[in-house]
Amino acid sequence: MVGAVVGDDLPGHTVIGCNNTIGHHAVVGAKCQDMKYKPGNECFLEIGANNEIREHTSIHRSSKPSDITVIGDNNLIMGSCHIAHDCKVGSNNVFANNTLLAGHVVVEDHAHTAGAIVVHQFCHIGSFSFIGGGSVVSQDIPKYMMVSGERAQLRGLNLEGLRRHGFSVAEIRSLRAAYRKIFMPINANLRGVEDRMVQVEQDEELVLVPTVRSMLQSIRDSFAEDRRGICKFRSWIET
């Protein structure tokens, strides 16, 4: 569209796939804003196919030759969004206006943000998750979950998003049961998230559900040494 800027006179490349729309005055493939970037270094951006990148959005190249900023396929990136250096965005995501991703953020697939949200660098946003409007996300959001708040907290499962994406009633029922065991435990002796996850894994029915296993793995991955942990949550313990 008129006023859009694509690419920059920098070493490296910006590669854009087929059937993408780049809106008015969007800036795609510019130099990153990372102070660690060294002039003359190669930097990279690769965008897939069928993305709609709306007006005034900015998407920056990587901050170093060994990394790359990646956007997948079929994403809707609404007006005035920002995707910083070295981000990895999957496919079929919807970013509402003024969604701001700091450097090195990973967004999986089918995630949805409401407007005016901020994501801290190095956070991971799981597939089929939802971020409420005005949220500040400073830790990971596991798959299938919904967060909101000035310091985003878990608010439950993204039930409406799961239904819209064709998850079955049985799958959703199993995810809800697992979520309650982990974040709303009946047993007051199971104080740690890891203990509660083990309890879910010992449930003969829940452990057979692929979506439950996927959610458990997403939570566990967030506690790896190089990750930021999951968003805060209120642990409602029935006594």
PDB file of C-alpha atoms in Angstrom:
ATOM      1  CA  MET A   1       0.000   0.000   0.000  1.00  0.00           C
ATOM      2  CA  VAL A   2       0.968   3.660  -0.326  1.00  0.00           C
ATOM      3  CA  GLY A   3       3.815   4.701   1.956  1.00  0.00           C
ATOM      4  CA  ALA A   4       4.893   1.180   2.910  1.00  0.00           C
ATOM      5  CA  VAL A   5       8.637   0.578   3.283  1.00  0.00           C
ATOM      6  CA  VAL A   6       9.902  -2.933   2.599  1.00  0.00           C
ATOM      7  CA  GLY A   7      13.514  -3.904   3.143  1.00  0.00           C
ATOM      8  CA  ASP A   8      16.519  -1.732   3.969  1.00  0.00           C
ATOM      9  CA  ASP A   9      20.002  -1.063   2.639  1.00  0.00           C
ATOM     10  CA  LEU A  10      21.602  -3.523   5.046  1.00  0.00           C
ATOM     11  CA  PRO A  11      23.674  -6.694   4.726  1.00  0.00           C
ATOM     12  CA  GLY A  12      21.462  -9.771   4.848  1.00  0.00           C
ATOM     13  CA  HIS A  13      17.981 -10.054   3.411  1.00  0.00           C
ATOM     14  CA  THR A  14      14.243  -9.626   3.775  1.00  0.00           C
ATOM     15  CA  VAL A  15      12.294 -12.457   2.129  1.00  0.00           C
ATOM     16  CA  ILE A  16       8.529 -12.213   1.695  1.00  0.00           C
ATOM     17  CA  GLY A  17       6.332 -15.035   0.422  1.00  0.00           C
ATOM     18  CA  CYS A  18       3.264 -14.983  -1.810  1.00  0.00           C
ATOM     19  CA  ASN A  19      -0.016 -13.143  -1.410  1.00  0.00           C
ATOM     20  CA  ASN A  20       0.919 -10.868   1.479  1.00  0.00           C
ATOM     21  CA  THR A  21      -0.648  -7.452   2.020  1.00  0.00           C
ATOM     22  CA  ILE A  22       1.545  -4.731   3.531  1.00  0.00           C
ATOM     23  CA  GLY A  23      -0.524  -1.770   4.677  1.00  0.00           C
ATOM     24  CA  HIS A  24      -0.129   1.974   4.391  1.00  0.00           C
ATOM     25  CA  HIS A  25       3.094   3.277   5.960  1.00  0.00           C
ATOM     26  CA  ALA A  26       4.064  -0.087   7.396  1.00  0.00           C
ATOM     27  CA  VAL A  27       7.808  -0.674   7.805  1.00  0.00           C
ATOM     28  CA  VAL A  28       8.898  -4.245   7.145  1.00  0.00           C
ATOM     29  CA  GLY A  29      12.509  -5.406   7.190  1.00  0.00           C
ATOM     30  CA  ALA A  30      14.134  -2.358   8.788  1.00  0.00           C
ATOM     31  CA  LYS A  31      17.184  -2.409  11.051  1.00  0.00           C
ATOM     32  CA  CYS A  32      16.424  -3.559  14.571  1.00  0.00           C
ATOM     33  CA  GLN A  33      16.421  -1.276  17.602  1.00  0.00           C
ATOM     34  CA  ASP A  34      18.674  -3.532  19.675  1.00  0.00           C
ATOM     35  CA  MET A  35      21.697  -1.654  21.021  1.00  0.00           C
ATOM     36  CA  LYS A  36      23.757  -4.834  20.607  1.00  0.00           C
ATOM     37  CA  TYR A  37      23.409  -4.731  16.829  1.00  0.00           C
ATOM     38  CA  LYS A  38      26.767  -4.043  15.187  1.00  0.00           C
ATOM     39  CA  PRO A  39      26.669  -1.953  11.984  1.00  0.00           C
ATOM     40  CA  GLY A  40      27.705  -4.033   9.006  1.00  0.00           C
ATOM     41  CA  ASN A  41      26.449  -7.328  10.424  1.00  0.00           C
ATOM     42  CA  GLU A  42      24.068  -9.358   8.324  1.00  0.00           C
ATOM     43  CA  CYS A  43      20.478  -9.398   9.600  1.00  0.00           C
ATOM     44  CA  PHE A  44      17.473 -11.310   8.379  1.00  0.00           C
ATOM     45  CA  LEU A  45      13.685 -11.353   8.145  1.00  0.00           C
ATOM     46  CA  GLU A  46      11.585 -14.067   6.526  1.00  0.00           C
ATOM     47  CA  ILE A  47       7.816 -13.827   6.094  1.00  0.00           C
ATOM     48  CA  GLY A  48       5.623 -16.628   4.802  1.00  0.00           C
ATOM     49  CA  ALA A  49       2.467 -16.414   2.687  1.00  0.00           C
ATOM     50  CA  ASN A  50      -1.046 -14.990   2.994  1.00  0.00           C
ATOM     51  CA  ASN A  51      -0.315 -12.544   5.803  1.00  0.00           C
ATOM     52  CA  GLU A  52      -2.200  -9.277   6.212  1.00  0.00           C
ATOM     53  CA  ILE A  53       0.102  -6.682   7.757  1.00  0.00           C
ATOM     54  CA  ARG A  54      -1.897  -3.530   8.354  1.00  0.00           C
ATOM     55  CA  GLU A  55      -1.054   0.170   8.444  1.00  0.00           C
ATOM     56  CA  HIS A  56       1.800   1.582  10.539  1.00  0.00           C
ATOM     57  CA  THR A  57       3.027  -1.835  11.621  1.00  0.00           C
ATOM     58  CA  SER A  58       6.779  -2.335  12.058  1.00  0.00           C
ATOM     59  CA  ILE A  59       8.616  -5.654  11.726  1.00  0.00           C
ATOM     60  CA  HIS A  60      12.385  -5.621  12.246  1.00  0.00           C
ATOM     61  CA  ARG A  61      15.214  -7.807  11.078  1.00  0.00           C
ATOM     62  CA  SER A  62      17.328  -9.938  13.414  1.00  0.00           C
ATOM     63  CA  SER A  63      19.940  -8.423  15.715  1.00  0.00           C
ATOM     64  CA  LYS A  64      22.798 -10.733  14.708  1.00  0.00           C
ATOM     65  CA  PRO A  65      23.857 -12.920  11.781  1.00  0.00           C
ATOM     66  CA  SER A  66      23.183 -16.151  13.672  1.00  0.00           C
ATOM     67  CA  ASP A  67      19.501 -15.374  14.253  1.00  0.00           C
ATOM     68  CA  ILE A  68      16.478 -14.469  12.156  1.00  0.00           C
ATOM     69  CA  THR A  69      13.101 -12.812  12.587  1.00  0.00           C
ATOM     70  CA  VAL A  70      10.390 -15.158  11.284  1.00  0.00           C
ATOM     71  CA  ILE A  71       6.694 -14.675  10.494  1.00  0.00           C
ATOM     72  CA  GLY A  72       4.751 -17.746   9.354  1.00  0.00           C
ATOM     73  CA  ASP A  73       1.616 -17.939   7.206  1.00  0.00           C
ATOM     74  CA  ASN A  74      -1.964 -16.660   7.399  1.00  0.00           C
ATOM     75  CA  ASN A  75      -1.448 -14.130  10.175  1.00  0.00           C
ATOM     76  CA  LEU A  76      -3.556 -11.010  10.658  1.00  0.00           C
ATOM     77  CA  ILE A  77      -1.373  -8.261  12.121  1.00  0.00           C
ATOM     78  CA  MET A  78      -3.563  -5.231  12.681  1.00  0.00           C
ATOM     79  CA  GLY A  79      -2.603  -1.567  12.647  1.00  0.00           C
ATOM     80  CA  SER A  80       0.314  -0.138  14.651  1.00  0.00           C
ATOM     81  CA  CYS A  81       1.663  -3.484  15.835  1.00  0.00           C
ATOM     82  CA  HIS A  82       5.383  -3.989  16.434  1.00  0.00           C
ATOM     83  CA  ILE A  83       7.345  -7.228  16.036  1.00  0.00           C
ATOM     84  CA  ALA A  84      10.904  -6.734  17.211  1.00  0.00           C
ATOM     85  CA  HIS A  85      14.190  -8.410  16.299  1.00  0.00           C
ATOM     86  CA  ASP A  86      14.578 -12.179  16.452  1.00  0.00           C
ATOM     87  CA  CYS A  87      10.896 -12.892  17.137  1.00  0.00           C
ATOM     88  CA  LYS A  88       9.468 -16.192  15.932  1.00  0.00           C
ATOM     89  CA  VAL A  89       5.792 -15.928  15.006  1.00  0.00           C
ATOM     90  CA  GLY A  90       4.006 -19.051  13.783  1.00  0.00           C
ATOM     91  CA  SER A  91       0.873 -19.224  11.638  1.00  0.00           C
ATOM     92  CA  ASN A  92      -2.816 -18.348  11.884  1.00  0.00           C
ATOM     93  CA  ASN A  93      -2.352 -15.794  14.656  1.00  0.00           C
ATOM     94  CA  VAL A  94      -4.432 -12.641  15.153  1.00  0.00           C
ATOM     95  CA  PHE A  95      -2.693  -9.596  16.649  1.00  0.00           C
ATOM     96  CA  ALA A  96      -5.116  -6.764  17.386  1.00  0.00           C
ATOM     97  CA  ASN A  97      -4.075  -3.112  17.110  1.00  0.00           C
ATOM     98  CA  ASN A  98      -1.041  -2.005  19.112  1.00  0.00           C
ATOM     99  CA  THR A  99       0.181  -5.478  19.954  1.00  0.00           C
ATOM    100  CA  LEU A 100       3.846  -4.936  20.825  1.00  0.00           C
ATOM    101  CA  LEU A 101       6.314  -7.834  20.906  1.00  0.00           C
ATOM    102  CA  ALA A 102       9.788  -7.193  22.314  1.00  0.00           C
ATOM    103  CA  GLY A 103      12.839  -9.020  21.010  1.00  0.00           C
ATOM    104  CA  HIS A 104      13.136 -12.814  20.928  1.00  0.00           C
ATOM    105  CA  VAL A 105       9.440 -13.423  21.685  1.00  0.00           C
ATOM    106  CA  VAL A 106       8.058 -16.738  20.412  1.00  0.00           C
ATOM    107  CA  VAL A 107       4.406 -16.963  19.395  1.00  0.00           C
ATOM    108  CA  GLU A 108       3.197 -20.409  18.365  1.00  0.00           C
ATOM    109  CA  ASP A 109       0.048 -20.908  16.226  1.00  0.00           C
ATOM    110  CA  HIS A 110      -3.578 -19.755  16.499  1.00  0.00           C
ATOM    111  CA  ALA A 111      -2.854 -17.286  19.300  1.00  0.00           C
ATOM    112  CA  HIS A 112      -5.070 -14.208  19.629  1.00  0.00           C
ATOM    113  CA  THR A 113      -4.332 -10.875  21.261  1.00  0.00           C
ATOM    114  CA  ALA A 114      -6.748  -8.101  22.101  1.00  0.00           C
ATOM    115  CA  GLY A 115      -5.613  -4.498  21.623  1.00  0.00           C
ATOM    116  CA  ALA A 116      -2.821  -2.553  23.311  1.00  0.00           C
ATOM    117  CA  ILE A 117      -0.849  -5.430  24.802  1.00  0.00           C
ATOM    118  CA  VAL A 118       2.874  -5.620  25.542  1.00  0.00           C
ATOM    119  CA  VAL A 119       5.006  -8.771  25.651  1.00  0.00           C
ATOM    120  CA  HIS A 120       8.383  -8.812  27.431  1.00  0.00           C
ATOM    121  CA  GLN A 121      11.448 -10.055  25.582  1.00  0.00           C
ATOM    122  CA  PHE A 122      12.084 -13.810  25.476  1.00  0.00           C
ATOM    123  CA  CYS A 123       8.496 -14.725  26.463  1.00  0.00           C
ATOM    124  CA  HIS A 124       6.715 -17.662  24.814  1.00  0.00           C
ATOM    125  CA  ILE A 125       3.049 -17.430  23.816  1.00  0.00           C
ATOM    126  CA  GLY A 126       1.487 -20.863  23.429  1.00  0.00           C
ATOM    127  CA  SER A 127      -0.845 -22.063  20.684  1.00  0.00           C
ATOM    128  CA  PHE A 128      -4.564 -21.282  21.015  1.00  0.00           C
ATOM    129  CA  SER A 129      -3.934 -18.815  23.845  1.00  0.00           C
ATOM    130  CA  PHE A 130      -5.660 -15.463  24.317  1.00  0.00           C
ATOM    131  CA  ILE A 131      -4.282 -12.218  25.776  1.00  0.00           C
ATOM    132  CA  GLY A 132      -6.817  -9.718  27.091  1.00  0.00           C
ATOM    133  CA  GLY A 133      -6.692  -6.062  26.093  1.00  0.00           C
ATOM    134  CA  GLY A 134      -4.220  -3.784  27.835  1.00  0.00           C
ATOM    135  CA  SER A 135      -2.220  -6.665  29.310  1.00  0.00           C
ATOM    136  CA  VAL A 136       1.485  -6.571  30.114  1.00  0.00           C
ATOM    137  CA  VAL A 137       2.899 -10.064  29.633  1.00  0.00           C
ATOM    138  CA  SER A 138       6.204 -10.667  31.409  1.00  0.00           C
ATOM    139  CA  GLN A 139       6.208 -14.479  31.577  1.00  0.00           C
ATOM    140  CA  ASP A 140       5.183 -17.407  29.390  1.00  0.00           C
ATOM    141  CA  ILE A 141       1.589 -18.254  28.509  1.00  0.00           C
ATOM    142  CA  PRO A 142       1.101 -22.025  28.150  1.00  0.00           C
ATOM    143  CA  LYS A 143      -1.003 -23.521  25.390  1.00  0.00           C
ATOM    144  CA  TYR A 144      -4.786 -23.113  25.481  1.00  0.00           C
ATOM    145  CA  MET A 145      -4.793 -20.519  28.270  1.00  0.00           C
ATOM    146  CA  MET A 146      -6.177 -17.022  28.696  1.00  0.00           C
ATOM    147  CA  VAL A 147      -4.425 -14.178  30.519  1.00  0.00           C
ATOM    148  CA  SER A 148      -5.171 -10.556  31.283  1.00  0.00           C
ATOM    149  CA  GLY A 149      -4.080  -7.806  33.614  1.00  0.00           C
ATOM    150  CA  GLU A 150      -1.527  -5.026  34.027  1.00  0.00           C
ATOM    151  CA  ARG A 151       0.815  -7.848  35.029  1.00  0.00           C
ATOM    152  CA  ALA A 152      -0.907 -10.601  33.149  1.00  0.00           C
ATOM    153  CA  GLN A 153      -2.253 -13.490  35.221  1.00  0.00           C
ATOM    154  CA  LEU A 154      -3.822 -16.764  34.155  1.00  0.00           C
ATOM    155  CA  ARG A 155      -7.608 -16.436  33.987  1.00  0.00           C
ATOM    156  CA  GLY A 156      -8.451 -19.949  32.888  1.00  0.00           C
ATOM    157  CA  LEU A 157      -8.637 -21.732  29.555  1.00  0.00           C
ATOM    158  CA  ASN A 158      -9.381 -19.941  26.295  1.00  0.00           C
ATOM    159  CA  LEU A 159     -12.664 -21.829  26.057  1.00  0.00           C
ATOM    160  CA  GLU A 160     -14.265 -19.754  23.323  1.00  0.00           C
ATOM    161  CA  GLY A 161     -11.134 -19.959  21.201  1.00  0.00           C
ATOM    162  CA  LEU A 162     -10.978 -23.722  21.628  1.00  0.00           C
ATOM    163  CA  ARG A 163     -14.612 -24.096  20.562  1.00  0.00           C
ATOM    164  CA  ARG A 164     -14.108 -21.881  17.529  1.00  0.00           C
ATOM    165  CA  HIS A 165     -11.117 -23.946  16.443  1.00  0.00           C
ATOM    166  CA  GLY A 166     -13.050 -27.184  16.555  1.00  0.00           C
ATOM    167  CA  PHE A 167     -11.869 -28.778  19.783  1.00  0.00           C
ATOM    168  CA  SER A 168     -14.345 -31.440  20.808  1.00  0.00           C
ATOM    169  CA  VAL A 169     -16.507 -31.299  23.930  1.00  0.00           C
ATOM    170  CA  ALA A 170     -14.540 -34.244  25.323  1.00  0.00           C
ATOM    171  CA  GLU A 171     -11.184 -32.535  24.717  1.00  0.00           C
ATOM    172  CA  ILE A 172     -12.331 -29.335  26.402  1.00  0.00           C
ATOM    173  CA  ARG A 173     -13.777 -31.265  29.333  1.00  0.00           C
ATOM    174  CA  SER A 174     -10.435 -33.051  29.808  1.00  0.00           C
ATOM    175  CA  LEU A 175      -8.460 -29.809  29.560  1.00  0.00           C
ATOM    176  CA  ARG A 176     -10.707 -28.204  32.173  1.00  0.00           C
ATOM    177  CA  ALA A 177     -10.276 -31.149  34.522  1.00  0.00           C
ATOM    178  CA  ALA A 178      -6.499 -31.006  34.144  1.00  0.00           C
ATOM    179  CA  TYR A 179      -6.444 -27.223  34.592  1.00  0.00           C
ATOM    180  CA  ARG A 180      -8.422 -27.495  37.831  1.00  0.00           C
ATOM    181  CA  LYS A 181      -6.087 -30.157  39.203  1.00  0.00           C
ATOM    182  CA  ILE A 182      -3.042 -27.985  38.492  1.00  0.00           C
ATOM    183  CA  PHE A 183      -4.279 -24.498  39.324  1.00  0.00           C
ATOM    184  CA  MET A 184      -7.325 -25.111  41.556  1.00  0.00           C
ATOM    185  CA  PRO A 185      -6.327 -28.207  43.574  1.00  0.00           C
ATOM    186  CA  ILE A 186      -8.579 -29.864  46.123  1.00  0.00           C
ATOM    187  CA  ASN A 187      -5.647 -31.471  47.938  1.00  0.00           C
ATOM    188  CA  ALA A 188      -3.952 -28.781  50.056  1.00  0.00           C
ATOM    189  CA  ASN A 189      -0.850 -30.971  50.420  1.00  0.00           C
ATOM    190  CA  LEU A 190       0.008 -30.570  46.723  1.00  0.00           C
ATOM    191  CA  ARG A 191       1.558 -27.125  47.015  1.00  0.00           C
ATOM    192  CA  GLY A 192       3.822 -27.086  43.971  1.00  0.00           C
ATOM    193  CA  VAL A 193       2.789 -26.956  40.321  1.00  0.00           C
ATOM    194  CA  GLU A 194       5.114 -29.866  39.572  1.00  0.00           C
ATOM    195  CA  ASP A 195       3.377 -32.038  42.200  1.00  0.00           C
ATOM    196  CA  ARG A 196      -0.004 -31.237  40.695  1.00  0.00           C
ATOM    197  CA  MET A 197       1.195 -31.990  37.168  1.00  0.00           C
ATOM    198  CA  VAL A 198       2.411 -35.386  38.351  1.00  0.00           C
ATOM    199  CA  GLN A 199      -1.062 -35.983  39.778  1.00  0.00           C
ATOM    200  CA  VAL A 200      -2.575 -35.265  36.350  1.00  0.00           C
ATOM    201  CA  GLU A 201      -0.074 -37.602  34.685  1.00  0.00           C
ATOM    202  CA  GLN A 202      -1.140 -40.320  37.111  1.00  0.00           C
ATOM    203  CA  ASP A 203      -4.788 -39.933  36.106  1.00  0.00           C
ATOM    204  CA  GLU A 204      -5.430 -42.908  33.842  1.00  0.00           C
ATOM    205  CA  GLU A 205      -8.028 -41.087  31.749  1.00  0.00           C
ATOM    206  CA  LEU A 206      -6.490 -37.618  31.428  1.00  0.00           C
ATOM    207  CA  VAL A 207      -3.028 -38.841  30.510  1.00  0.00           C
ATOM    208  CA  LEU A 208      -4.454 -40.536  27.410  1.00  0.00           C
ATOM    209  CA  VAL A 209      -5.761 -37.233  25.972  1.00  0.00           C
ATOM    210  CA  PRO A 210      -3.228 -35.701  23.530  1.00  0.00           C
ATOM    211  CA  THR A 211      -4.316 -32.111  24.223  1.00  0.00           C
ATOM    212  CA  VAL A 212      -3.810 -32.615  27.967  1.00  0.00           C
ATOM    213  CA  ARG A 213      -0.329 -34.026  27.389  1.00  0.00           C
ATOM    214  CA  SER A 214       0.434 -31.080  25.118  1.00  0.00           C
ATOM    215  CA  MET A 215      -0.686 -28.604  27.785  1.00  0.00           C
ATOM    216  CA  LEU A 216       1.420 -30.343  30.441  1.00  0.00           C
ATOM    217  CA  GLN A 217       4.484 -30.218  28.200  1.00  0.00           C
ATOM    218  CA  SER A 218       3.898 -26.543  27.472  1.00  0.00           C
ATOM    219  CA  ILE A 219       3.780 -25.753  31.201  1.00  0.00           C
ATOM    220  CA  ARG A 220       6.844 -27.862  31.939  1.00  0.00           C
ATOM    221  CA  ASP A 221       8.844 -26.253  29.111  1.00  0.00           C
ATOM    222  CA  SER A 222       8.223 -22.827  30.639  1.00  0.00           C
ATOM    223  CA  PHE A 223      10.165 -23.846  33.748  1.00  0.00           C
ATOM    224  CA  ALA A 224      13.315 -24.674  31.789  1.00  0.00           C
ATOM    225  CA  GLU A 225      16.446 -22.822  32.844  1.00  0.00           C
ATOM    226  CA  ASP A 226      16.440 -20.519  29.805  1.00  0.00           C
ATOM    227  CA  ARG A 227      12.738 -19.630  30.075  1.00  0.00           C
ATOM    228  CA  ARG A 228      10.797 -17.105  32.149  1.00  0.00           C
ATOM    229  CA  GLY A 229       8.294 -19.337  33.954  1.00  0.00           C
ATOM    230  CA  ILE A 230       4.536 -19.084  33.507  1.00  0.00           C
ATOM    231  CA  CYS A 231       2.336 -16.067  34.191  1.00  0.00           C
ATOM    232  CA  LYS A 232       1.219 -15.674  37.783  1.00  0.00           C
ATOM    233  CA  PHE A 233      -1.967 -17.370  38.921  1.00  0.00           C
ATOM    234  CA  ARG A 234      -4.136 -17.594  42.003  1.00  0.00           C
ATOM    235  CA  SER A 235      -4.024 -21.077  43.437  1.00  0.00           C
ATOM    236  CA  TRP A 236      -7.524 -21.723  44.787  1.00  0.00           C
ATOM    237  CA  ILE A 237      -7.192 -24.579  47.278  1.00  0.00           C
ATOM    238  CA  GLU A 238     -10.388 -26.061  48.648  1.00  0.00           C
ATOM    239  CA  THR A 239     -10.076 -26.989  52.339  1.00  0.00           C
TER     240      THR A 239
END
